[in-house]
Amino acid sequence: MSRIVKVAAAQLGPIQRADSRASVIGRLLALMREAKSMGADVVVYPELALSAFFTKWYIPDDAALEAEFFEREMPGPDTRVLFEEAARLGIGFHLGYAEVTVEAGVKRRFNTAILVDATGQIVGKYRKIHLPGHPDYRPEYPIQDLEKMYFEIGDLGFPVFDVFGGVMGMCICNDRRWPETYRVLGLQGVEMIFCGYNTPIHNPMAASEDHLQNFQNLLPMQAGAYQNASWVVGVAKCGVEDGWEMIGQSSIISPSGEIVAMCSTLEDEIAFARCDLDRTAVYKHAVFDFAAHRRPEHYGLITSRKGAISPFPRTDRPTERTVPAHHDEE
Amino acid sequence: MSRIVKVAAAQLGPIQRADSRASVIGRLLALMREAKSMGADVVVYPELALSAFFTKWYIPDDAALEAEFFEREMPGPDTRVLFEEAARLGIGFHLGYAEVTVEAGVKRRFNTAILVDATGQIVGKYRKIHLPGHPDYRPEYPIQDLEKMYFEIGDLGFPVFDVFGGVMGMCICNDRRWPETYRVLGLQGVEMIFCGYNTPIHNPMAASEDHLQNFQNLLPMQAGAYQNASWVVGVAKCGVEDGWEMIGQSSIISPSGEIVAMCSTLEDEIAFARCDLDRTAVYKHAVFDFAAHRRPEHYGLITSRKGAISPFPRTDRPTERTVPAHHDEE
């Protein structure tokens, strides 16, 4: 058997802060039409695909932050054309954006992604759970990582959706580094995971590791695909954005863990693959037949404990969290 | 700071069923002495290092199985010389073996590994939790995978041990494919994980994937190291054993996920590395600062659910477990 989903991973090159919203929407439409011309069933855009990756800046004025970077409705005045064009072309899409909403009289902000079917209807929504970085402005850092300041932790869990002929899930950027993300989706029988990302090469919290950003982008996505017998579609916004370089390597990864398509530029570019959802079956039924092989009775710490606690604390070990307190937020 | 542990991953070439126990012990001693000559603090032997990988055969006679392949005591008559030589040389070791024991009047069998310190004392023990394969003899398969028949599921959890100057953990073979293994160790602050394996290239349950065995060996070990900020030492018994080929690629993997040493033959061979346990700190304190970033409130399914359950069951999806019942053991 085979159940083919034709996927266009629509990598975006940089969006400068000065770029107009109209120019961004124009690029998204061009990628959508190119994807359709390739026969794609779904075009996958990155995280926060409508603007510069603004979490690198400290913007203390909430009203200004939201006016410049957040969406109050989806579709909204700027984005409605994406839905209309998708319906006209008969192609689905995945889009990441900054969401501001009022729920029960309380304003809330999330790093959000949606799935839209080939009729232009929103059929799935996810709000990012793993927010990286630090919750406080750090003037000593040349580039900030303020997702914990600008967003709440997602409150929708890791849901799956019945669309494009399979069981589809989503995660966003830093979520892809955590095996729990893929496993919670895997336990719901996920067959394809969409994941947009913005990943600056320079991380002031671990600057010694900057040269490994590309490697450490692909590694957890490949492992997550393999260990959960799912396709993974990872899509970057990349290139030099207002002076800060971000990685590319947007990839489509098979349930074997193999990369079957990957972008080779740091610009707007499509990586395309015919993804057979039935390719997941051999893994779901053999080595990763969870019902036969998993041992949840031995996994208790994964849900009962948040931080790492060594039973052998020693002050002479830097791994024992003797670092300055500002590394220990929450 | 640095805390160097010098590690010798002591890969074993094949052990034929006809090989004498004395010849096997002689090879282990030769590798131990070679490791010591390189300055190693610990020599790491594979899973079930004392015999042929017998789970590939159906051996219905328990007494014969145990007499040929299982250890009733550790150290025992054959293995005592390893402990004596380790103490004489002042080197630690990790050893996998088949354990049969009587506890509370009940005979029990486990796939076991131990850590022995540089004085020859056993300081850590682990019993394999993820037993792969099938619990029943399958005459249609040219090679069996009968760990579920020959062993009980380990009953010691995933403990860590204070030895060699760090927080050390163990897992065995198929355990390395499961992210839960590394995560339970990571939540205890593990700094180095020892993992022996025997991995036949041919898996009758997923024969279409045989060509990916080497790739799928390294991928989860590299991801497990990176995602838990730990060294991983994976050690194979490999080569052609009684006609069945097993993979090699014994590797020492850093907390970055990078392979820093790897064997290049399918024979007895040492891969050596100076492993700085403080190399884990940058990862434990930044991207994988569990206390700052993990969200156990969203991980509930990992411990509450064993098998995958799709909310959208369809009989036309092979991933919905419509395969023959003998794939659905337990």
XYZ file of C-alpha atoms in Angstrom:
660
model
C 0.000 0.000 0.000
C 1.005 3.588 -0.257
C -0.484 6.878 0.853
C 1.533 9.628 -0.813
C 1.558 13.167 0.534
C 3.542 15.557 -1.631
C 5.252 18.037 0.654
C 6.926 21.347 -0.169
C 9.162 22.589 2.646
C 9.121 26.326 1.884
C 12.253 27.743 3.417
C 12.341 31.517 3.810
C 15.455 33.586 3.487
C 15.822 36.480 5.895
C 13.069 38.992 6.597
C 14.624 42.312 7.573
C 12.830 44.433 10.136
C 12.392 47.144 7.525
C 10.718 44.792 5.040
C 7.049 45.507 4.466
C 4.385 42.990 5.384
C 3.229 43.108 1.766
C 6.642 41.988 0.556
C 6.607 39.048 2.984
C 3.126 37.956 1.909
C 4.251 38.236 -1.683
C 7.132 35.861 -1.024
C 4.811 33.382 0.713
C 2.408 33.489 -2.236
C 5.241 32.939 -4.708
C 6.396 29.890 -2.745
C 2.844 28.580 -2.564
C 2.431 28.843 -6.341
C 5.808 27.208 -6.931
C 4.830 24.405 -4.558
C 1.572 23.902 -6.426
C 3.413 23.803 -9.732
C 5.483 20.937 -8.329
C 2.281 19.084 -7.431
C 2.485 19.648 -3.689
C -0.450 18.785 -1.426
C 0.870 21.008 1.353
C 3.357 23.878 1.585
C 5.150 24.203 4.921
C 6.293 27.649 6.054
C 8.618 28.312 8.996
C 8.066 29.517 12.553
C 7.070 33.207 12.872
C 7.007 33.377 9.096
C 5.494 36.862 8.789
C 8.310 39.014 10.183
C 11.901 39.239 11.322
C 12.739 36.899 14.211
C 12.043 39.613 16.764
C 12.873 37.682 19.938
C 16.496 38.651 19.391
C 15.603 42.253 20.347
C 14.557 43.655 23.703
C 11.340 45.567 23.032
C 9.903 46.637 26.403
C 6.815 48.379 25.002
C 4.153 45.692 24.738
C 1.859 47.753 22.529
C 4.644 48.498 20.069
C 5.804 44.855 20.106
C 2.315 43.549 19.378
C 1.505 46.153 16.737
C 4.658 45.357 14.795
C 4.905 41.589 15.153
C 1.702 39.907 16.415
C -1.495 38.755 14.671
C -4.807 39.535 16.365
C -6.809 37.270 14.051
C -6.090 34.462 11.622
C -6.828 34.931 8.836
C -6.374 38.656 9.305
C -6.239 41.587 6.913
C -2.721 40.766 5.728
C -2.932 36.991 5.725
C -6.402 36.431 4.231
C -4.933 36.318 0.750
C -2.902 33.229 1.698
C -6.075 31.353 2.602
C -7.845 32.526 -0.530
C -4.976 31.534 -2.766
C -4.637 28.150 -1.052
C -8.344 27.465 -1.646
C -8.087 28.650 -5.246
C -5.069 26.438 -5.917
C -6.317 23.527 -3.816
C -3.236 23.250 -1.628
C -2.896 23.030 2.134
C -0.392 24.962 4.202
C 1.336 25.143 7.572
C 2.158 28.586 8.935
C 3.884 29.853 12.053
C 3.029 33.292 13.491
C 2.974 35.320 16.687
C -0.520 35.192 18.190
C -2.059 37.721 20.562
C -5.521 36.956 21.808
C -7.887 37.883 24.602
C -9.326 34.902 26.463
C -11.695 35.430 29.403
C -10.695 39.048 29.491
C -6.978 38.272 29.732
C -4.502 39.109 26.993
C -2.345 36.146 26.003
C 0.541 35.780 23.568
C 1.720 32.547 21.996
C 4.209 31.314 19.403
C 1.654 29.537 17.248
C 1.365 27.365 14.149
C -1.663 26.276 12.155
C -2.575 23.660 9.579
C -4.846 24.785 6.773
C -6.483 22.294 4.434
C -6.805 22.550 0.652
C -10.122 24.414 0.997
C -8.524 27.193 3.030
C -9.973 26.092 6.380
C -7.886 26.032 9.571
C -7.981 22.403 10.719
C -5.237 22.379 13.345
C -3.547 24.692 15.798
C -0.515 24.347 18.069
C 1.076 26.725 20.554
C 4.784 26.273 21.243
C 5.576 24.536 24.527
C 9.386 24.584 24.732
C 10.363 28.247 24.837
C 14.158 28.563 24.798
C 16.446 31.244 26.117
C 15.990 33.480 29.112
C 13.025 35.468 30.482
C 15.044 38.590 31.289
C 16.861 41.210 29.215
C 20.623 40.574 29.319
C 22.505 43.656 28.184
C 25.783 41.711 28.166
C 24.481 39.531 25.320
C 24.801 40.933 21.796
C 21.734 38.954 20.735
C 18.789 38.190 23.004
C 16.643 35.049 23.159
C 13.489 36.443 24.747
C 10.806 33.913 23.871
C 10.203 33.334 27.583
C 9.472 37.067 27.916
C 7.318 37.490 24.827
C 5.274 34.273 24.880
C 3.349 32.113 27.297
C 3.931 28.383 27.299
C 1.536 26.714 24.891
C -1.674 25.423 26.437
C -2.872 23.030 23.740
C -0.555 20.085 24.425
C 0.771 18.275 21.353
C -2.412 17.481 19.421
C -2.661 15.475 16.197
C -4.981 16.186 13.277
C -6.693 14.091 10.617
C -5.747 15.913 7.411
C -3.865 15.266 4.150
C -4.827 11.587 4.493
C -2.866 10.935 7.655
C -2.251 11.701 11.305
C -0.447 15.028 11.395
C 1.298 16.813 14.260
C 3.157 20.052 14.792
C 5.973 21.400 16.872
C 7.936 24.644 16.696
C 11.677 25.326 16.651
C 13.141 24.491 20.081
C 10.452 21.819 20.564
C 12.378 19.746 18.019
C 15.334 19.331 20.383
C 13.240 17.509 23.025
C 12.510 13.805 22.575
C 9.333 14.233 24.622
C 7.834 16.321 21.795
C 8.072 13.534 19.251
C 7.116 10.819 21.755
C 3.872 12.458 22.849
C 2.979 12.773 19.160
C 4.208 9.245 18.449
C 1.947 7.827 21.151
C -0.974 9.285 19.192
C 0.125 7.488 16.036
C 1.556 10.547 14.311
C 2.666 9.983 10.717
C 4.052 13.428 9.830
C 5.307 16.285 12.000
C 5.604 19.865 10.725
C 8.231 21.990 12.466
C 9.230 25.536 11.554
C 12.298 27.141 13.089
C 14.397 30.293 13.399
C 17.829 29.306 14.728
C 20.513 31.978 15.072
C 23.998 30.543 14.778
C 25.179 32.535 17.778
C 23.850 31.489 21.178
C 25.444 33.653 23.907
C 24.465 31.064 26.542
C 26.615 28.407 24.818
C 28.841 30.305 22.424
C 31.479 27.551 22.385
C 29.007 25.340 20.522
C 27.969 27.745 17.752
C 29.894 25.772 15.118
C 27.611 22.775 15.719
C 24.265 24.462 15.012
C 23.654 22.741 11.683
C 24.589 19.307 13.001
C 22.478 19.766 16.130
C 19.540 20.921 14.026
C 19.350 17.732 11.991
C 20.327 15.227 14.698
C 17.233 15.473 16.929
C 14.840 15.715 13.972
C 16.310 12.576 12.420
C 16.224 10.744 15.747
C 12.678 11.933 16.457
C 11.526 10.690 13.057
C 13.186 7.293 13.473
C 12.227 6.717 17.107
C 8.578 7.540 16.412
C 8.226 6.118 12.916
C 7.076 9.454 11.525
C 7.957 11.806 8.737
C 9.427 15.106 9.972
C 9.345 18.291 7.908
C 11.686 20.922 9.359
C 11.560 24.357 7.735
C 13.848 27.307 8.446
C 13.763 31.011 8.191
C 17.445 31.571 7.574
C 20.260 33.721 6.309
C 21.444 37.051 7.661
C 18.575 38.897 9.307
C 19.442 42.410 10.480
C 23.054 41.329 10.919
C 22.420 37.998 12.656
C 23.015 34.762 10.763
C 20.499 31.908 11.048
C 20.885 28.318 9.877
C 19.003 26.811 6.941
C 19.013 23.114 6.017
C 15.236 22.848 5.770
C 14.708 19.103 5.506
C 12.195 16.383 4.872
C 13.105 13.334 6.950
C 11.693 9.851 6.498
C 10.605 7.447 9.256
C 13.954 5.704 8.755
C 15.693 8.852 10.000
C 17.112 9.541 6.539
C 17.031 13.010 5.032
C 15.241 12.659 1.706
C 15.214 16.336 0.676
C 17.086 19.390 1.925
C 17.471 23.024 0.885
C 20.958 24.041 -0.154
C 20.736 27.840 0.073
C 19.960 30.382 2.785
C 17.239 31.937 0.634
C 13.595 31.353 -0.281
C 13.742 27.781 -1.563
C 11.550 24.700 -1.742
C 12.654 21.202 -0.756
C 10.151 18.738 -2.173
C 9.408 15.086 -1.485
C 6.739 12.503 -2.182
C 6.179 11.142 1.331
C 4.516 7.753 1.658
C 2.727 7.679 5.007
C 2.729 3.890 4.809
C 6.527 4.040 4.991
C 5.927 4.430 8.730
C 4.375 0.973 9.048
C 7.502 -1.176 9.093
C 8.853 0.863 11.998
C 5.573 1.132 13.883
C 5.151 -2.652 13.657
C 8.679 -3.855 14.370
C 11.443 -2.117 16.306
C 9.159 0.719 17.458
C 6.057 -1.299 18.151
C 5.429 0.656 21.331
C 2.799 -1.761 22.670
C 5.250 -4.646 22.448
C 8.410 -2.963 23.661
C 7.922 0.206 25.720
C 8.228 -0.028 29.524
C 6.421 2.989 31.017
C 6.768 1.474 34.486
C 10.449 2.411 34.266
C 9.913 5.927 32.827
C 8.407 7.568 35.902
C 11.032 10.286 36.296
C 10.175 11.709 32.873
C 6.883 13.036 34.170
C 7.522 13.193 37.923
C 10.734 15.233 37.761
C 11.435 18.427 35.845
C 15.102 19.276 36.428
C 18.053 16.899 36.683
C 18.985 15.851 40.210
C 22.119 13.828 40.800
C 22.040 11.431 43.742
C 25.729 12.281 44.237
C 25.911 16.070 44.638
C 29.393 17.536 44.677
C 30.384 21.155 44.709
C 33.449 20.453 42.567
C 31.315 19.488 39.587
C 30.179 22.303 37.354
C 27.445 20.011 36.171
C 25.954 20.282 39.661
C 24.492 23.700 38.827
C 26.961 25.874 40.684
C 26.742 28.443 37.862
C 25.314 31.933 38.410
C 21.697 32.087 39.404
C 20.554 33.785 36.233
C 21.117 30.505 34.396
C 18.588 28.834 36.684
C 15.414 30.624 35.768
C 12.155 29.230 37.086
C 37.746 22.861 34.778
C 38.162 19.394 33.450
C 37.540 15.919 34.759
C 39.110 13.499 32.320
C 38.061 9.862 32.126
C 40.100 7.843 29.664
C 37.813 5.309 28.045
C 38.659 2.238 25.978
C 35.677 0.929 24.036
C 36.726 -2.722 23.644
C 34.890 -4.017 20.621
C 34.786 -7.785 20.234
C 34.847 -9.560 16.936
C 32.635 -12.616 16.630
C 32.511 -15.394 19.204
C 31.603 -18.652 17.492
C 29.482 -21.137 19.404
C 32.342 -23.616 19.250
C 34.847 -21.200 20.782
C 35.978 -22.157 24.273
C 35.208 -19.945 27.246
C 38.970 -19.834 27.910
C 39.601 -18.333 24.475
C 36.977 -15.647 25.095
C 38.420 -14.734 28.491
C 41.853 -14.607 26.893
C 40.623 -12.066 24.344
C 39.014 -9.958 27.082
C 42.276 -9.992 29.059
C 44.287 -8.996 26.000
C 41.948 -6.055 25.374
C 42.136 -5.048 29.050
C 45.941 -5.009 28.930
C 45.947 -3.066 25.677
C 43.514 -0.558 27.198
C 45.768 -0.161 30.215
C 48.786 0.378 27.965
C 46.885 3.281 26.399
C 46.283 4.763 29.844
C 42.602 3.894 30.074
C 40.718 4.295 33.334
C 37.970 1.946 32.188
C 37.612 -0.722 29.512
C 34.105 -1.199 28.153
C 33.085 -4.635 26.858
C 29.923 -5.373 24.888
C 26.589 -6.935 25.792
C 26.689 -10.692 26.466
C 30.437 -10.551 26.025
C 31.225 -14.100 27.145
C 29.626 -16.120 24.361
C 28.033 -16.167 20.950
C 24.874 -14.028 20.720
C 22.672 -17.023 21.487
C 19.263 -15.326 21.273
C 19.383 -15.965 17.542
C 18.846 -19.670 18.216
C 15.782 -21.436 19.552
C 17.033 -23.556 22.460
C 13.996 -25.025 24.221
C 15.951 -26.879 26.925
C 16.367 -24.410 29.781
C 19.019 -26.432 31.560
C 21.135 -26.724 28.419
C 20.652 -23.030 27.605
C 21.743 -21.948 31.061
C 24.655 -24.334 31.285
C 26.092 -23.137 28.005
C 25.404 -19.394 28.145
C 24.452 -18.113 31.619
C 26.522 -17.050 34.644
C 25.362 -18.242 38.072
C 27.747 -15.955 39.948
C 29.826 -12.899 39.161
C 32.719 -13.175 39.500
C 32.497 -16.863 38.757
C 35.044 -19.557 38.058
C 35.695 -18.358 34.501
C 35.421 -14.619 35.064
C 37.328 -14.201 38.345
C 40.570 -13.669 36.443
C 39.101 -10.519 34.842
C 38.485 -8.984 38.268
C 41.922 -10.011 39.496
C 43.667 -8.603 36.453
C 41.668 -5.354 36.659
C 42.701 -4.910 40.303
C 46.334 -5.744 39.478
C 46.407 -3.255 36.602
C 44.268 -0.663 38.395
C 41.665 -0.346 35.660
C 37.879 -0.433 35.823
C 35.635 -2.337 33.459
C 32.075 -2.681 32.169
C 30.893 -6.162 31.229
C 27.685 -7.567 29.824
C 26.653 -11.156 30.540
C 23.663 -13.469 30.815
C 22.647 -13.754 34.471
C 20.717 -16.597 36.072
C 19.898 -16.230 39.733
C 17.533 -17.589 42.359
C 15.660 -14.928 44.279
C 13.120 -15.878 46.948
C 13.169 -19.426 45.652
C 12.393 -18.382 42.078
C 14.815 -18.761 39.213
C 15.262 -15.562 37.225
C 17.238 -14.739 34.093
C 18.362 -11.289 32.997
C 20.497 -9.657 30.313
C 22.842 -7.896 32.720
C 25.784 -5.481 32.784
C 28.072 -4.465 35.621
C 30.528 -1.700 36.417
C 33.711 -2.756 38.201
C 36.052 -0.189 39.733
C 39.838 -0.136 39.548
C 40.116 -2.289 42.687
C 38.088 -5.094 41.119
C 34.893 -4.419 43.077
C 31.457 -4.482 41.462
C 30.042 -0.993 42.028
C 27.076 -0.977 39.662
C 24.608 -3.381 38.103
C 21.934 -2.984 35.457
C 19.436 -5.443 33.995
C 18.202 -4.766 30.459
C 14.719 -3.275 30.260
C 13.987 -3.043 26.522
C 14.042 -6.604 25.249
C 13.579 -6.615 21.463
C 12.181 -9.204 19.135
C 9.450 -11.755 19.769
C 8.656 -14.083 22.676
C 7.842 -17.093 20.509
C 9.824 -19.362 18.213
C 9.162 -18.430 14.584
C 10.270 -21.231 12.300
C 9.679 -19.060 9.236
C 12.485 -16.732 10.337
C 16.036 -17.779 9.425
C 17.355 -15.963 12.508
C 15.471 -15.630 15.786
C 15.373 -12.703 18.216
C 14.343 -14.487 21.397
C 15.367 -12.099 24.161
C 11.732 -11.914 25.290
C 11.810 -15.704 25.721
C 15.180 -16.011 27.388
C 15.180 -13.001 29.730
C 12.891 -11.217 32.139
C 12.507 -7.468 31.903
C 15.090 -5.795 34.113
C 13.899 -4.911 37.595
C 16.533 -2.374 38.646
C 15.322 0.672 36.717
C 18.024 2.840 35.146
C 20.320 3.548 38.122
C 23.376 5.811 38.124
C 26.619 5.193 39.969
C 29.339 7.367 41.505
C 32.505 5.926 39.980
C 35.417 7.016 37.755
C 34.925 10.557 39.086
C 31.473 11.080 37.614
C 27.846 10.041 37.436
C 27.777 6.871 35.355
C 24.843 4.977 33.867
C 24.317 1.876 31.784
C 21.986 0.555 29.166
C 22.125 -2.484 26.903
C 21.707 -2.854 23.128
C 18.055 -2.237 22.215
C 17.741 0.167 25.182
C 19.820 2.616 23.136
C 17.048 3.037 20.556
C 14.589 4.437 23.144
C 14.834 8.097 24.148
C 13.289 7.226 27.509
C 16.456 5.305 28.433
C 18.713 8.330 28.119
C 16.162 10.713 29.617
C 15.659 8.727 32.832
C 19.455 8.672 33.200
C 19.712 12.345 32.235
C 17.221 13.322 34.925
C 19.683 11.827 37.420
C 22.520 13.974 36.094
C 24.265 11.208 34.176
C 27.610 12.185 32.651
C 28.567 8.951 30.863
C 26.468 6.025 29.652
C 27.971 2.617 28.852
C 26.064 0.559 26.298
C 27.101 -2.804 24.870
C 25.291 -4.299 21.908
C 24.933 -7.272 19.569
C 23.080 -6.149 16.447
C 22.573 -8.611 13.610
C 22.270 -6.889 10.248
C 19.311 -9.062 9.308
C 16.046 -8.433 11.155
C 13.315 -10.690 9.740
C 10.646 -8.453 11.301
C 11.839 -5.477 9.196
C 14.044 -6.967 6.505
C 13.507 -4.023 4.157
C 15.507 -1.838 6.565
C 18.575 -4.069 6.988
C 20.765 -1.724 4.936
C 20.245 1.019 7.536
C 21.532 -0.861 10.585
C 24.773 1.100 10.915
C 23.054 4.471 10.485
C 20.297 3.552 12.924
C 22.878 2.360 15.433
C 24.655 5.691 15.658
C 21.652 8.018 15.276
C 19.902 7.327 18.589
C 23.164 7.167 20.553
C 24.245 10.545 19.177
C 20.825 12.055 19.872
C 20.711 10.528 23.352
C 24.129 11.983 24.166
C 23.215 15.449 22.883
C 19.719 15.603 24.350
C 20.966 14.565 27.785
C 24.360 16.262 27.804
C 26.158 12.994 28.458
C 28.985 10.965 27.008
C 27.811 7.704 25.430
C 30.119 4.724 24.941
C 28.586 2.173 22.590
C 30.451 -1.111 22.181
C 29.675 -3.906 19.747
C 30.218 -7.566 19.460
C 30.374 -7.783 15.695
C 31.395 -9.578 12.558
C 30.167 -12.908 11.259
C 29.070 -15.135 14.142
C 28.071 -18.630 13.114
C 27.064 -17.319 9.710
C 25.164 -14.225 10.855
C 26.691 -10.806 10.324
C 26.550 -8.185 13.104
C 27.366 -4.487 12.882
C 30.406 -2.882 14.507
C 31.029 0.886 14.715
C 31.766 0.869 18.431
C 31.827 4.568 19.247
C 32.577 7.122 21.903
C 30.150 10.028 21.553
C 30.518 13.413 23.218
C 27.744 15.478 24.865
C 27.656 17.514 21.650
C 26.448 14.415 19.815
C 29.719 14.156 17.897
C 31.475 10.826 17.455
C 34.996 11.345 18.822
C 36.298 7.781 18.382
C 35.046 4.797 16.416
C 36.293 1.326 15.566
C 36.924 0.680 11.899
C 37.017 -3.127 11.793
C 34.650 -5.957 12.693
C 37.273 -7.526 14.950
C 38.634 -7.154 18.470
C 39.607 -3.473 18.481
C 39.836 -0.582 20.908
C 38.437 2.888 20.264
C 39.997 5.277 22.773
C 39.138 8.778 23.951
C 39.979 11.197 26.735
C 36.483 12.179 27.853
C 36.122 15.383 29.856
C 33.061 14.998 32.064
C 32.940 18.788 32.393
C 32.257 18.908 28.641
C 28.686 18.134 29.694
C 28.305 21.427 31.584
C 27.646 23.804 28.691
C 24.770 21.619 27.544
C 23.372 20.912 31.015
C 23.339 24.661 31.750
C 22.071 26.071 28.453
C 19.928 24.388 25.829
C 19.335 21.275 27.975
C 18.881 22.978 31.313
C 15.996 20.704 32.170
C 14.834 22.770 35.155
C 14.482 25.852 32.972
C 13.001 24.323 29.858
C 11.283 20.947 30.335
C 7.452 20.857 30.551
C 6.479 17.588 32.243
C 2.878 18.802 32.512
C 2.675 18.179 28.748
C 4.453 14.777 28.782
C 1.750 12.751 30.514
C 1.206 10.216 27.728
C 4.821 9.059 28.000
C 4.108 7.351 31.289
C 0.323 6.914 31.140
C 0.204 5.159 27.763
C 2.246 2.204 26.512
C 1.248 1.613 22.901
C 0.395 4.187 20.252
C -3.298 4.976 19.886
C -4.488 7.185 17.049
C -7.581 9.272 17.730
C -8.481 8.691 14.079
C -8.623 4.911 13.591
C -9.019 3.739 10.018
C -8.883 0.245 8.714
C -7.276 1.357 5.462
C -4.108 2.429 7.261
C -1.517 -0.269 7.817
C -0.140 1.901 10.597
C -3.353 1.193 12.484
C -2.065 -2.256 13.488
C -3.998 -4.344 11.037
C -0.971 -6.664 10.683
C -1.025 -10.297 11.804
C -1.494 -10.857 15.504
C 1.962 -12.332 16.031
C 3.403 -8.849 15.562
C 1.353 -7.616 18.513
C 2.808 -9.599 21.364
C 1.830 -8.659 24.899
